Amino acid sequence: MEIITARKKMNASDIKMFNAHMHLIAMPPSWLYKTPTFNNDIDYALTDEDRAIAELDAYTRSGGESALDATCRDYGRNPEAIEKIVKRSNVNLILVTGFNRGIYLDSSYYEKNVNELSELWSEEVEKGIENTSLRAGVIKVGMDYMHIMPVEKKCIMAAFEAHKKTRAPIAVHTTVGTMASEFLDLAEKNGIDPGAIIFFHADRNMDSFYWKSVTERGAFITIDQIGKINYGTESSRAKFIEDLITSGFENKILLGTDFARRSNFEAYGYGPGLGYLFEKFVPFLSSFLATDGIQKETVLKIVNENPRGAFSLK
Ligand SMILES: [Zn+2]
C-alpha cells in the first residue's frame, strides 16, 4: 500500500501517529471573506507560516508524526507557504486537491465541465500543485446541509473521475454530519468502492446508529471536532467512538482536530492547538474506554493503522 504525501510517495506502513484533519494556512478568498458568513473576521485568517511551524512543533512534541491538511483552493490554500512549511517540518503531511463546499466556489467552478475539473485535480495528484513540488494525496469534495447543490454534484462527478484515474481516496466534507448515505448511493452508482471514501465531521452529528450504517458499507469516518467543546463534550465523542468500536467498526474510525480559526491555536495566543490530540484527548479516550474493558491498543490502532487503510491509493 502506498500513500502520496506532500513530499513523496510513502509506504503506508511508514505513516503513524496521524491527525486526519488539520489546517495550517487557510484564508477565505477576498470575495468570500467580505460576505456575511465571514464578515472580514480576522479569526478566519490563518496566514502565518511561523505560527504554523510552532503548532507543528507542538504536534511533534505531543507524539504526532503525520497528518492530513484538509485545506482546499476554494478556502484559500496557499501552496507556496505550505511548500516552505513542508521543508521546515518533519511532520509527514498529506495534502488535498478538489473542493470544500459549493457556497465557497467562485465562477471558475461553474464554468468548467466535469472533464476539465477532473483533469485539474488528477494533475495535482500525479504531477504537482500550482507550480510547486507538492503533490495532493487525497481528492476532497463537499456537500451542503441536508442536500447536494448542483455545482457540488458536478464537482463530485469530476472527483469520481479523478479517483478512477489516480486511485487517490476521496474525502468528503459533510455539513453537520449529514448526507453521507446519499453520497454513498451516488458513489456506488458510479462504480466507486465505499472503502475509498472518508467522511469528515461525523461528530457534528453523533448518531452512532446512522454512522454504523455508513461504516457497514465500507467507508471511513472521521471524528475531527476534537478540542471544540462548543460542538460537543469530549465524553460524548468518547462514547460515540465506543459505540462504533463495540459494534465492530474500530478499523473505520479516524481522529482529527479541525481547527481553522486563530482562536483554536496556542501559537495565535489561544488554544488548545495541535498538541491537544495526543497530549490530552488520546489519553482521555484510552482511560474512558478502559473503564469498559477496551484496551489502549485499540486507540493506538485507530491513530496508527486506520489512516494507512483510509489514505492509501486504491
Ligand atoms: Zn476542515
Short mmCIF file of C-alpha atoms and ligand atoms in Angstrom, two decimals:
data_model
loop_
_atom_site.label_atom_id
_atom_site.label_comp_id
_atom_site.label_asym_id
_atom_site.label_seq_id
_atom_site.Cartn_x
_atom_site.Cartn_y
_atom_site.Cartn_z
CA MET A 1 0.00 0.00 0.00
CA GLU A 2 1.24 3.47 -0.91
CA ILE A 3 0.28 6.95 0.26
CA ILE A 4 1.09 10.19 -1.58
CA THR A 5 2.34 12.74 0.93
CA ALA A 6 3.23 16.36 0.10
CA ARG A 7 6.88 15.45 -0.45
CA LYS A 8 6.80 11.94 -1.90
CA LYS A 9 5.10 8.60 -2.21
CA MET A 10 5.50 6.62 1.01
CA ASN A 11 4.82 3.09 2.12
CA ALA A 12 1.59 3.24 4.04
CA SER A 13 3.28 1.30 6.86
CA ASP A 14 5.56 4.32 7.50
CA ILE A 15 2.55 6.51 8.38
CA LYS A 16 1.77 6.65 12.10
CA MET A 17 0.57 8.91 14.93
CA PHE A 18 -1.83 10.53 12.48
CA ASN A 19 -4.18 13.52 12.72
CA ALA A 20 -6.81 13.09 9.99
CA HIS A 21 -7.92 16.74 9.76
CA MET A 22 -5.96 19.91 10.31
CA HIS A 23 -5.48 23.34 8.69
CA LEU A 24 -2.14 25.13 8.78
CA ILE A 25 -2.55 28.02 6.33
CA ALA A 26 -6.11 28.99 5.28
CA MET A 27 -7.89 32.18 4.41
CA PRO A 28 -11.21 32.58 2.60
CA PRO A 29 -10.62 34.29 -0.79
CA SER A 30 -11.36 38.05 -0.71
CA TRP A 31 -14.81 37.88 -2.38
CA LEU A 32 -15.90 35.25 0.17
CA TYR A 33 -14.20 36.89 3.15
CA LYS A 34 -16.37 40.01 2.59
CA THR A 35 -19.66 38.06 2.74
CA PRO A 36 -21.74 37.94 5.96
CA THR A 37 -20.55 34.34 6.60
CA PHE A 38 -17.02 35.61 7.31
CA ASN A 39 -17.60 39.37 7.70
CA ASN A 40 -13.85 40.12 7.30
CA ASP A 41 -13.27 38.48 10.71
CA ILE A 42 -9.52 38.20 11.37
CA ASP A 43 -10.21 34.97 13.31
CA TYR A 44 -10.55 33.12 9.97
CA ALA A 45 -7.17 34.32 8.68
CA LEU A 46 -4.61 31.55 9.25
CA THR A 47 -1.80 33.23 7.38
CA ASP A 48 1.36 32.99 9.48
CA GLU A 49 3.97 30.40 8.47
CA ASP A 50 6.00 30.75 11.69
CA ARG A 51 2.90 30.16 13.79
CA ALA A 52 2.01 27.12 11.67
CA ILE A 53 5.51 25.76 12.31
CA ALA A 54 5.15 26.44 16.06
CA GLU A 55 1.90 24.43 16.03
CA LEU A 56 3.54 21.58 14.12
CA ASP A 57 6.39 21.61 16.66
CA ALA A 58 3.82 21.29 19.46
CA TYR A 59 2.23 18.45 17.47
CA THR A 60 5.61 16.69 17.20
CA ARG A 61 6.34 17.17 20.92
CA SER A 62 2.97 15.56 21.74
CA GLY A 63 3.94 12.48 19.69
CA GLY A 64 2.29 13.38 16.37
CA GLU A 65 4.19 12.28 13.27
CA SER A 66 1.85 12.62 10.29
CA ALA A 67 -1.33 14.45 9.35
CA LEU A 68 -3.79 15.46 6.66
CA ASP A 69 -4.01 19.18 5.85
CA ALA A 70 -7.57 19.44 4.51
CA THR A 71 -7.34 22.97 3.07
CA CYS A 72 -8.69 23.31 -0.50
CA ARG A 73 -8.12 26.00 -3.11
CA ASP A 74 -11.64 27.43 -2.59
CA TYR A 75 -10.80 28.08 1.07
CA GLY A 76 -7.51 29.84 0.40
CA ARG A 77 -4.98 27.04 0.15
CA ASN A 78 -1.52 28.62 -0.18
CA PRO A 79 0.85 26.16 -1.87
CA GLU A 80 3.93 28.44 -1.64
CA ALA A 81 3.51 28.79 2.13
CA ILE A 82 2.84 25.08 2.55
CA GLU A 83 5.93 24.25 0.50
CA LYS A 84 8.08 26.29 2.91
CA ILE A 85 6.37 24.66 5.91
CA VAL A 86 6.93 21.17 4.47
CA LYS A 87 10.64 21.98 4.10
CA ARG A 88 10.89 23.21 7.71
CA SER A 89 8.89 20.46 9.47
CA ASN A 90 9.42 16.72 9.91
CA VAL A 91 5.68 16.01 10.05
CA ASN A 92 4.58 13.92 7.06
CA LEU A 93 1.73 15.93 5.60
CA ILE A 94 -0.86 14.65 3.15
CA LEU A 95 -2.43 17.45 1.06
CA VAL A 96 -5.77 17.62 -0.72
CA THR A 97 -6.98 18.64 -4.13
CA GLY A 98 -10.66 19.08 -5.04
CA PHE A 99 -13.01 21.49 -3.28
CA ASN A 100 -14.58 22.15 0.10
CA ARG A 101 -18.16 23.43 -0.27
CA GLY A 102 -20.45 24.72 -3.01
CA ILE A 103 -21.02 28.01 -1.20
CA TYR A 104 -17.26 28.73 -1.35
CA LEU A 105 -16.91 28.14 -5.09
CA ASP A 106 -16.10 31.01 -7.45
CA SER A 107 -17.31 31.26 -11.06
CA SER A 108 -14.44 29.14 -12.41
CA TYR A 109 -16.01 26.02 -10.86
CA TYR A 110 -19.32 26.83 -12.54
CA GLU A 111 -17.64 27.41 -15.92
CA LYS A 112 -15.51 24.26 -16.03
CA ASN A 113 -17.06 20.95 -17.06
CA VAL A 114 -16.59 17.56 -15.37
CA ASN A 115 -13.66 16.65 -17.63
CA GLU A 116 -11.79 19.89 -17.03
CA LEU A 117 -12.19 19.69 -13.25
CA SER A 118 -11.22 16.04 -13.21
CA GLU A 119 -8.06 16.79 -15.22
CA LEU A 120 -7.10 19.66 -12.94
CA TRP A 121 -7.44 17.52 -9.83
CA SER A 122 -5.75 14.46 -11.36
CA GLU A 123 -2.81 16.67 -12.28
CA GLU A 124 -2.44 17.87 -8.67
CA VAL A 125 -2.19 14.23 -7.58
CA GLU A 126 0.01 12.96 -10.40
CA LYS A 127 2.23 15.97 -11.21
CA GLY A 128 2.03 18.77 -8.68
CA ILE A 129 0.05 21.61 -7.13
CA GLU A 130 0.21 25.02 -8.85
CA ASN A 131 3.90 25.04 -9.90
CA THR A 132 5.21 23.76 -6.57
CA SER A 133 6.97 20.49 -5.77
CA LEU A 134 3.95 19.47 -3.68
CA ARG A 135 1.53 16.69 -4.55
CA ALA A 136 -2.00 16.06 -3.36
CA GLY A 137 -2.75 12.61 -1.96
CA VAL A 138 -6.50 12.95 -1.45
CA ILE A 139 -9.38 14.34 -3.53
CA LYS A 140 -11.71 16.36 -1.32
CA VAL A 141 -15.35 17.10 -2.06
CA GLY A 142 -18.16 18.64 -0.04
CA MET A 143 -21.90 18.81 0.38
CA ASP A 144 -24.28 21.36 1.82
CA TYR A 145 -26.53 20.74 4.85
CA MET A 146 -29.11 18.06 4.02
CA HIS A 147 -28.68 18.41 0.26
CA ILE A 148 -26.18 18.41 -2.57
CA MET A 149 -26.01 21.67 -4.57
CA PRO A 150 -25.97 21.21 -8.39
CA VAL A 151 -22.42 22.65 -8.60
CA GLU A 152 -21.34 20.24 -5.84
CA LYS A 153 -22.88 17.33 -7.75
CA LYS A 154 -20.90 18.27 -10.88
CA CYS A 155 -17.66 18.60 -8.89
CA ILE A 156 -18.34 15.26 -7.15
CA MET A 157 -18.68 13.57 -10.56
CA ALA A 158 -15.33 15.12 -11.52
CA ALA A 159 -13.80 13.82 -8.28
CA PHE A 160 -15.07 10.32 -9.09
CA GLU A 161 -13.33 10.52 -12.49
CA ALA A 162 -10.11 11.81 -10.89
CA HIS A 163 -10.24 8.99 -8.36
CA LYS A 164 -10.61 6.37 -11.11
CA LYS A 165 -7.61 7.87 -12.89
CA THR A 166 -5.29 8.43 -9.89
CA ARG A 167 -6.55 5.89 -7.31
CA ALA A 168 -6.33 8.65 -4.65
CA PRO A 169 -9.00 8.31 -1.93
CA ILE A 170 -11.97 10.69 -1.73
CA ALA A 171 -12.55 12.70 1.47
CA VAL A 172 -15.97 14.26 1.95
CA HIS A 173 -16.86 17.41 3.89
CA THR A 174 -20.27 16.82 5.45
CA THR A 175 -22.19 19.80 6.79
CA VAL A 176 -23.35 18.97 10.32
CA GLY A 177 -22.63 15.30 9.55
CA THR A 178 -25.42 14.85 7.01
CA MET A 179 -25.82 13.30 3.52
CA ALA A 180 -23.26 10.50 3.96
CA SER A 181 -25.72 7.74 2.96
CA GLU A 182 -26.83 9.70 -0.09
CA PHE A 183 -23.19 10.26 -1.04
CA LEU A 184 -22.50 6.51 -0.82
CA ASP A 185 -25.54 5.82 -3.03
CA LEU A 186 -24.11 8.20 -5.64
CA ALA A 187 -20.62 6.70 -5.32
CA GLU A 188 -21.82 3.12 -5.68
CA LYS A 189 -23.98 4.07 -8.66
CA ASN A 190 -20.81 5.41 -10.30
CA GLY A 191 -18.71 2.34 -9.55
CA ILE A 192 -16.74 3.78 -6.62
CA ASP A 193 -15.87 1.42 -3.76
CA PRO A 194 -17.02 2.90 -0.40
CA GLY A 195 -13.67 1.74 1.02
CA ALA A 196 -12.09 4.63 -0.93
CA ILE A 197 -14.27 7.20 0.86
CA ILE A 198 -13.61 9.08 4.11
CA PHE A 199 -16.34 11.25 5.66
CA PHE A 200 -15.31 14.29 7.70
CA HIS A 201 -17.15 15.77 10.68
CA ALA A 202 -19.06 12.65 11.82
CA ASP A 203 -19.03 14.10 15.34
CA ARG A 204 -21.13 17.09 14.26
CA ASN A 205 -23.93 14.50 14.21
CA MET A 206 -23.12 11.97 16.94
CA ASP A 207 -25.73 9.45 15.92
CA SER A 208 -23.93 6.13 16.16
CA PHE A 209 -26.82 4.23 14.57
CA TYR A 210 -26.54 6.46 11.50
CA TRP A 211 -22.75 6.22 11.19
CA LYS A 212 -22.75 2.43 11.73
CA SER A 213 -24.90 2.19 8.59
CA VAL A 214 -22.17 4.18 6.78
CA THR A 215 -19.15 2.21 8.09
CA GLU A 216 -21.04 -1.04 7.46
CA ARG A 217 -20.93 -0.19 3.75
CA GLY A 218 -17.12 0.12 3.97
CA ALA A 219 -16.49 3.87 4.29
CA PHE A 220 -14.24 5.53 6.88
CA ILE A 221 -15.46 8.25 9.22
CA THR A 222 -13.51 10.99 10.96
CA ILE A 223 -14.15 12.25 14.46
CA ASP A 224 -12.46 15.59 13.86
CA GLN A 225 -14.13 18.17 16.09
CA ILE A 226 -11.94 17.01 18.99
CA GLY A 227 -10.98 20.01 21.14
CA LYS A 228 -14.05 22.00 20.03
CA ILE A 229 -16.26 21.72 23.10
CA ASN A 230 -18.70 24.23 21.57
CA TYR A 231 -19.64 21.32 19.23
CA GLY A 232 -19.96 18.65 21.93
CA THR A 233 -18.26 17.29 25.05
CA GLU A 234 -15.21 15.04 24.79
CA SER A 235 -17.12 12.38 26.79
CA SER A 236 -19.86 12.37 24.16
CA ARG A 237 -17.18 11.86 21.48
CA ALA A 238 -15.59 9.05 23.53
CA LYS A 239 -18.99 7.38 23.97
CA PHE A 240 -19.68 7.75 20.22
CA ILE A 241 -16.30 6.11 19.46
CA GLU A 242 -17.00 3.35 22.00
CA ASP A 243 -20.36 2.57 20.33
CA LEU A 244 -18.61 2.20 16.98
CA ILE A 245 -15.85 0.01 18.47
CA THR A 246 -18.26 -2.31 20.28
CA SER A 247 -20.24 -2.70 17.04
CA GLY A 248 -17.10 -3.92 15.27
CA PHE A 249 -16.13 -0.79 13.33
CA GLU A 250 -12.88 0.11 15.12
CA ASN A 251 -10.95 -0.15 11.84
CA LYS A 252 -13.16 2.52 10.20
CA ILE A 253 -12.56 5.37 12.68
CA LEU A 254 -10.10 8.26 12.27
CA LEU A 255 -9.33 11.10 14.70
CA GLY A 256 -8.57 14.74 13.94
CA THR A 257 -8.68 18.34 15.11
CA ASP A 258 -10.40 20.54 12.52
CA PHE A 259 -9.07 23.82 13.92
CA ALA A 260 -9.49 26.54 11.29
CA ARG A 261 -9.52 29.73 13.37
CA ARG A 262 -6.83 31.72 15.14
CA SER A 263 -8.80 31.20 18.35
CA ASN A 264 -8.15 27.43 18.12
CA PHE A 265 -4.36 27.78 18.26
CA GLU A 266 -1.81 28.37 21.02
CA ALA A 267 0.54 29.98 18.51
CA TYR A 268 -2.03 32.76 17.96
CA GLY A 269 -2.45 33.26 21.72
CA TYR A 270 -5.47 30.99 22.24
CA GLY A 271 -5.92 27.22 22.33
CA PRO A 272 -5.92 24.25 22.52
CA GLY A 273 -3.63 23.90 19.48
CA LEU A 274 -2.27 20.93 17.60
CA GLY A 275 -0.62 19.33 20.65
CA TYR A 276 -4.05 18.63 22.10
CA LEU A 277 -4.95 15.41 20.21
CA PHE A 278 -2.09 13.26 21.51
CA GLU A 279 -1.34 15.17 24.71
CA LYS A 280 -4.88 15.33 26.07
CA PHE A 281 -7.57 13.60 24.02
CA VAL A 282 -5.91 10.24 23.28
CA PRO A 283 -5.02 9.60 26.97
CA PHE A 284 -8.55 10.70 27.94
CA LEU A 285 -10.12 8.39 25.36
CA SER A 286 -7.90 5.49 26.49
CA SER A 287 -8.97 5.87 30.12
CA PHE A 288 -12.63 6.35 29.14
CA LEU A 289 -12.58 3.12 27.12
CA ALA A 290 -10.56 1.25 29.78
CA THR A 291 -13.44 1.58 32.24
CA ASP A 292 -15.43 -0.63 29.84
CA GLY A 293 -12.56 -3.05 29.25
CA ILE A 294 -11.39 -1.73 25.87
CA GLN A 295 -7.60 -1.89 25.66
CA LYS A 296 -5.30 1.05 24.97
CA GLU A 297 -4.03 -0.89 21.91
CA THR A 298 -7.35 -0.25 20.19
CA VAL A 299 -6.80 3.52 20.39
CA LEU A 300 -3.23 3.12 19.12
CA LYS A 301 -4.56 1.08 16.23
CA ILE A 302 -7.02 3.88 15.40
CA VAL A 303 -4.27 6.53 15.15
CA ASN A 304 -1.56 4.33 13.62
CA GLU A 305 -3.13 1.68 11.40
CA ASN A 306 -6.50 3.05 10.30
CA PRO A 307 -5.01 6.01 8.36
CA ARG A 308 -2.98 3.54 6.28
CA GLY A 309 -6.17 1.84 5.12
CA ALA A 310 -8.03 5.10 4.59
CA PHE A 311 -5.41 7.20 2.80
CA SER A 312 -3.59 4.63 0.65
CA LEU A 313 -4.03 4.56 -3.12
CA LYS A 314 -6.89 2.25 -4.03
ZN ZN B 1 -11.63 21.44 7.95
#
